[in-house]
One Martini backbone bead per residue (centre of mass of N, CA, C, O) as a GRO file, in nm:
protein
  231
    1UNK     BB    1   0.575   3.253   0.638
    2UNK     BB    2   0.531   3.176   0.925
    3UNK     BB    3   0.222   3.149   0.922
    4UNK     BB    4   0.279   2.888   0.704
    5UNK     BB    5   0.428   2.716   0.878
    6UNK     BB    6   0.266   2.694   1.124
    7UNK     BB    7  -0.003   2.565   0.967
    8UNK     BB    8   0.151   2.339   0.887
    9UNK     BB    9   0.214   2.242   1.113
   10UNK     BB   10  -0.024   2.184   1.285
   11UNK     BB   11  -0.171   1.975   1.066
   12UNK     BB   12   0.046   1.770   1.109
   13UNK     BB   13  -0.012   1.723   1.392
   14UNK     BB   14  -0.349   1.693   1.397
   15UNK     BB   15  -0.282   1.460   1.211
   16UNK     BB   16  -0.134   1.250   1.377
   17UNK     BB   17  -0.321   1.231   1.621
   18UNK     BB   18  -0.644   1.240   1.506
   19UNK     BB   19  -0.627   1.130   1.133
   20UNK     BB   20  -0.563   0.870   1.138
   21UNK     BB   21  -0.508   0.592   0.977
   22UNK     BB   22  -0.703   0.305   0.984
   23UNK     BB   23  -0.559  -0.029   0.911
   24UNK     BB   24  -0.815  -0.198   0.900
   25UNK     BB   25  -0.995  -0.001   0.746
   26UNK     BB   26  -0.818   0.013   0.508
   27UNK     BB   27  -0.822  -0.295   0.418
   28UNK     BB   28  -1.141  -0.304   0.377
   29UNK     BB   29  -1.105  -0.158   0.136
   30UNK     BB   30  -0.871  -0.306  -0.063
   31UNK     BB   31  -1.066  -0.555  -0.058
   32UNK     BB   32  -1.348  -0.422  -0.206
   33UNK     BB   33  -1.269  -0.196  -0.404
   34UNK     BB   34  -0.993  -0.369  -0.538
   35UNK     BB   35  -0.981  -0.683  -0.470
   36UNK     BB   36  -0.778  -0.763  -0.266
   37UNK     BB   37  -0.616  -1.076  -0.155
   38UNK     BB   38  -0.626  -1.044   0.153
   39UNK     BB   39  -0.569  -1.033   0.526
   40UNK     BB   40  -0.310  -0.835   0.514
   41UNK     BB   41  -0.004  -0.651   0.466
   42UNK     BB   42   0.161  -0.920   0.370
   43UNK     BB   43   0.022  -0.979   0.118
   44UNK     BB   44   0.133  -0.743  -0.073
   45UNK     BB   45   0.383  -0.963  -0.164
   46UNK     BB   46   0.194  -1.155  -0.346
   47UNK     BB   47   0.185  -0.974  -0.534
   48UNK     BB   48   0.150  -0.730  -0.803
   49UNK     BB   49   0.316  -0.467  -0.831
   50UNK     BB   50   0.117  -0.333  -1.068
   51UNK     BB   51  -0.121  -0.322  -0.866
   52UNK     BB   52  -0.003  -0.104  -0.659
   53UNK     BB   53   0.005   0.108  -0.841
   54UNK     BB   54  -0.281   0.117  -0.920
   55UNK     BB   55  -0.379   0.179  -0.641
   56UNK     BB   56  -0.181   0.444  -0.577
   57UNK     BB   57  -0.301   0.638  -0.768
   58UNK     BB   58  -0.591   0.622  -0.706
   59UNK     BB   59  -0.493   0.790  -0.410
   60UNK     BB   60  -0.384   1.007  -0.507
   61UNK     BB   61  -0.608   1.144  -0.686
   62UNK     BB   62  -0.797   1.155  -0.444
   63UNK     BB   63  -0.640   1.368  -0.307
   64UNK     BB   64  -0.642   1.582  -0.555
   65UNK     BB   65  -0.971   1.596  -0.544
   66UNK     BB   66  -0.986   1.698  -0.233
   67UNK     BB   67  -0.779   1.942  -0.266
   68UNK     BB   68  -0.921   2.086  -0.494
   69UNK     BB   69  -1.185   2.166  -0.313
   70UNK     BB   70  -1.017   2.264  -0.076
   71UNK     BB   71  -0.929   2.554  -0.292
   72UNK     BB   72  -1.193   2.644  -0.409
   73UNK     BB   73  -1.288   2.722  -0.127
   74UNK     BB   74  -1.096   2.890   0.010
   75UNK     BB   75  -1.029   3.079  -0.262
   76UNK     BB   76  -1.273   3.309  -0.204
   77UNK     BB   77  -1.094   3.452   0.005
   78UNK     BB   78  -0.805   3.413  -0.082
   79UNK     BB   79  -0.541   3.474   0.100
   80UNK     BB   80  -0.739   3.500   0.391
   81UNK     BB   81  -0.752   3.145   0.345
   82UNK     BB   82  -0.455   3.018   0.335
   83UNK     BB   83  -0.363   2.923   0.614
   84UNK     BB   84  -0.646   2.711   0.658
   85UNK     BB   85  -0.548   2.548   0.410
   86UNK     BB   86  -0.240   2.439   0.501
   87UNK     BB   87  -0.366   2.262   0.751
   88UNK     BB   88  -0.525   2.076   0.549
   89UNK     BB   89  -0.347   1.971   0.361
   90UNK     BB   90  -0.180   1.843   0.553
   91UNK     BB   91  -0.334   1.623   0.613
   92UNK     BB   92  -0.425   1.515   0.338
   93UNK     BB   93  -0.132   1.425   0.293
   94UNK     BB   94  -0.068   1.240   0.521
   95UNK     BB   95  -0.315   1.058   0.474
   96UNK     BB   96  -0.212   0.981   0.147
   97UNK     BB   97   0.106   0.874   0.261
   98UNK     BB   98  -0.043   0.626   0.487
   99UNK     BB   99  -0.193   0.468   0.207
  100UNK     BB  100   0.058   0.393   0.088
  101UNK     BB  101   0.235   0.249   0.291
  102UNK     BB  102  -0.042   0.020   0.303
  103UNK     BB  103   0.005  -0.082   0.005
  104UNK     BB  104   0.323  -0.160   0.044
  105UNK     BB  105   0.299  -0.310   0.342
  106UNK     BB  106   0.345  -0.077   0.571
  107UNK     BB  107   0.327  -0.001   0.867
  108UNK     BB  108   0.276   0.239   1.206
  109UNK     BB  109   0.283   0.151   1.484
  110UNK     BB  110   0.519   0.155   1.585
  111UNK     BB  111   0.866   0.348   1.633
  112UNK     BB  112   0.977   0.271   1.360
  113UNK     BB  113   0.757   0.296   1.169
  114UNK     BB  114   0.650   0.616   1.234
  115UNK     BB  115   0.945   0.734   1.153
  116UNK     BB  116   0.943   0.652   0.878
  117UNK     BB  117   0.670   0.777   0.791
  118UNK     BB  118   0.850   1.055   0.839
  119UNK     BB  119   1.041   1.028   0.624
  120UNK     BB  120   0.856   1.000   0.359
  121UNK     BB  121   0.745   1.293   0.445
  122UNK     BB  122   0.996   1.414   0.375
  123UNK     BB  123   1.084   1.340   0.094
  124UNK     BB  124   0.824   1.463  -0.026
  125UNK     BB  125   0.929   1.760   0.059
  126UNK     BB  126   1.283   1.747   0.034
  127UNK     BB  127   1.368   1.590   0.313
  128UNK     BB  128   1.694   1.522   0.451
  129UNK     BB  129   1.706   1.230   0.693
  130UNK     BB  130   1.905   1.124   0.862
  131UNK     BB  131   1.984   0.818   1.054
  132UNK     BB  132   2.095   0.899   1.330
  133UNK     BB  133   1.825   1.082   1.402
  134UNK     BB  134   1.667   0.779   1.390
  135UNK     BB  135   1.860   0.652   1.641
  136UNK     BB  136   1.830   0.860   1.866
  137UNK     BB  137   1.530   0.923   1.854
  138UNK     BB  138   1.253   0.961   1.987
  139UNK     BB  139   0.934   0.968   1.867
  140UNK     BB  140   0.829   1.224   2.053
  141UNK     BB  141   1.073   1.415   1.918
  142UNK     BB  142   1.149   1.314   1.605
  143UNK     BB  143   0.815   1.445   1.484
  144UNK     BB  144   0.846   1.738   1.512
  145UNK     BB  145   1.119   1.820   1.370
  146UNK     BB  146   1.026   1.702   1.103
  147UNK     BB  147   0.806   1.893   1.070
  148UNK     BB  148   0.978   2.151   1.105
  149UNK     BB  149   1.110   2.082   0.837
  150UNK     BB  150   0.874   2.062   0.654
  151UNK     BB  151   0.756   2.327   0.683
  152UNK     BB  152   0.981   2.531   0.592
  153UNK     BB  153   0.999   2.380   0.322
  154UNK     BB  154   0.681   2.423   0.234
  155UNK     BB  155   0.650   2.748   0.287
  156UNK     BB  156   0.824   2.858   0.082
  157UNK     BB  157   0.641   2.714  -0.197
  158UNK     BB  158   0.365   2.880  -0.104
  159UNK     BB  159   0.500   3.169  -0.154
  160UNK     BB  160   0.565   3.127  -0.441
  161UNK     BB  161   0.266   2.982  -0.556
  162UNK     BB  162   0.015   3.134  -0.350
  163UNK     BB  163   0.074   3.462  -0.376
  164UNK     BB  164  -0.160   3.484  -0.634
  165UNK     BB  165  -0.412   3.473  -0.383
  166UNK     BB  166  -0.537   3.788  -0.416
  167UNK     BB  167  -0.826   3.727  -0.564
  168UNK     BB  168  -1.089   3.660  -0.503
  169UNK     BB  169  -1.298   3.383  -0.676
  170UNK     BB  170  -1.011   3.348  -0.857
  171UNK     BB  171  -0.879   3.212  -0.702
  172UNK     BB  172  -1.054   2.919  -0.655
  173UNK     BB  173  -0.890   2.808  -0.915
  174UNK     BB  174  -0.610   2.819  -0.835
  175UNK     BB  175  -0.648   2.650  -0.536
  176UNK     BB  176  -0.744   2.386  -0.699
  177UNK     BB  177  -0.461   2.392  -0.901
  178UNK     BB  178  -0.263   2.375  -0.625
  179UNK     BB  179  -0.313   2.185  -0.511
  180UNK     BB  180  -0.338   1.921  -0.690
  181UNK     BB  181  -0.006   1.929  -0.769
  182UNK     BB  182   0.052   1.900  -0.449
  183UNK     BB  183  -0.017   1.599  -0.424
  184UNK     BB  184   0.124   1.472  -0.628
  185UNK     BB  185   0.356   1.528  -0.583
  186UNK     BB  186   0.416   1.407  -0.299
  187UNK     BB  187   0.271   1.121  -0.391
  188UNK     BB  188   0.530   1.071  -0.568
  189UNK     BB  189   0.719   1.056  -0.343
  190UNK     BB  190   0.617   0.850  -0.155
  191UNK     BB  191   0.548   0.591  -0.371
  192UNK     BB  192   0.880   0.589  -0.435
  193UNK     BB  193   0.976   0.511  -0.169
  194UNK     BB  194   0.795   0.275  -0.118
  195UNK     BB  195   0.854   0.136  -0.292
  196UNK     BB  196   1.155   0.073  -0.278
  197UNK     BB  197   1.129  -0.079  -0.072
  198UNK     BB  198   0.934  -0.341  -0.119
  199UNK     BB  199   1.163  -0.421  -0.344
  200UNK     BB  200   1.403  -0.488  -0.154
  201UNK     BB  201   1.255  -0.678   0.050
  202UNK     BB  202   1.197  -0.896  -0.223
  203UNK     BB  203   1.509  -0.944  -0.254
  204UNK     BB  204   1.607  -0.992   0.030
  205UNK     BB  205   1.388  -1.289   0.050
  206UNK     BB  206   1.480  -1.369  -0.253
  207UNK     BB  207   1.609  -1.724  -0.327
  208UNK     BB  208   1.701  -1.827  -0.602
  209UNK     BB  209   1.709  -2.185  -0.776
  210UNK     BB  210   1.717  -2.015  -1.012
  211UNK     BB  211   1.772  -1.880  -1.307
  212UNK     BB  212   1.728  -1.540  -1.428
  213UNK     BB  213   1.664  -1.372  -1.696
  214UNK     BB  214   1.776  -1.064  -1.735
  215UNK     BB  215   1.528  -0.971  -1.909
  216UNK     BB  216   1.360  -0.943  -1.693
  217UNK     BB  217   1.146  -0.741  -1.460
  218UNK     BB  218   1.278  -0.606  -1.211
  219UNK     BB  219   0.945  -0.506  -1.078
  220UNK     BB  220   0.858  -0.831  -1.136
  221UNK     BB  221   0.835  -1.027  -0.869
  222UNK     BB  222   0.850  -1.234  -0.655
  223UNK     BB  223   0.738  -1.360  -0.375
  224UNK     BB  224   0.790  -1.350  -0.055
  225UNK     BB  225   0.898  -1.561   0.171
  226UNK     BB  226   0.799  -1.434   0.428
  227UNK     BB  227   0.505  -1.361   0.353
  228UNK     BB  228   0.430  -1.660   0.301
  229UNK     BB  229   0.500  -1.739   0.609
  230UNK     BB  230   0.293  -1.553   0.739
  231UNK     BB  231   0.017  -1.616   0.595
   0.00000   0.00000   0.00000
């Protein structure tokens, strides 16, 4: 488990530093690939909640579909390619996390940008962290903890399920289909986060001039007028 937990922290340490979604380029991409109108990542609050949603599904899916290569490429060696399978697949995760995060609108830029991004993706890994931790800590200090509280908890889950890849070209297969379920869980969790962040914003700064029929679909809201602001 040890071994498991530093590749996990490695991989992760190694995605922050060098492997980061740079937000210019995956901008130009959200307007290419899904053809959102936005000029900025403020526009996607004056967007359809539920375009955000498939657009997010959308990068689930396609990180479970590159994780599931790099498990079945790695899974040919067995369990002795586990090790820097979970290193790899800690990048895929955390820039799958990074992607939904601008997808809901929020960047990373700032110390406090990027601390919140990796309470998200504390979350998705089942890592409960206090806000008093976020609010005392240097985000150089605060992000590294962070890391080693996800390793601990990713590689408890990874001891459990893929203890199963001890024998070569048979685990290609199991390894394939433990990634892919592994993005999945975890990016349905950090969607589920940023998603409520988002719906909060949309509440916190629309303030209906006439009544609302109740009946209305909560998590389809109209444009923050904030963000009708900003752009």
């Amino acid at each position: 488990m040890r071994k498991f937990e530093n590749a996990i922290q490695r991989g992760f340490m190694r995605a922050y530093h060098q492997v980061r979604v740079d937000p210019a380029r995956f901008l130009m991409h959200l307007r290419s690939a899904h053809s959102l109108p936005i000029s900025g990542y403020e526009g996607v609050f004056q967007l359809d909640l539920r375009l955000l949603d498939s657009v997010a599904e959308e990068t689930i899916h396609s990180g479970m579909h590159l994780a599931a290569l790099q498990g079945a490429g790695f899974g040919l060696g067995g369990v002795l390619t586990l090790v820097p399978d979970m290193s790899l697949m800690a990048a895929i995760t955390l820039r799958t996390i990074q992607k939904l995060s601008l997808i809901y609108g929020f960047e990373f830029n700032s110390d406090k940008e990027i601390a919140e991004l990796w309470v998200a993706t504390a979350s998705a890994a089942g890592v409960d962290i206090g806000r008093e931790l976020i609010e005392k800590e240097l985000v150089n200090k605060f992000v590294p903890r962070v890391i080693q509280r996800i390793a601990v908890s990713a590689s408890a889950d990874v001891v459990e399920k893929w203890a199963a890849r001890v024998i070569p070209i048979l685990s290609s297969v199991l390894g394939a289909g433990l990634n892919y379920y592994f993005i999945r869980a975890w990016g349905e969790r950090a969607k589920k986060h940023f998603r409520a962040k988002h719906l909060e914003m949309r509440q916190r700064d629309y303030k209906p001039s006439t009544t609302i029929s109740g009946d209305a679909p909560r998590d389809v809201l109209p444009p923050s007028p904030a963000a009708l602001t900003r752009s």
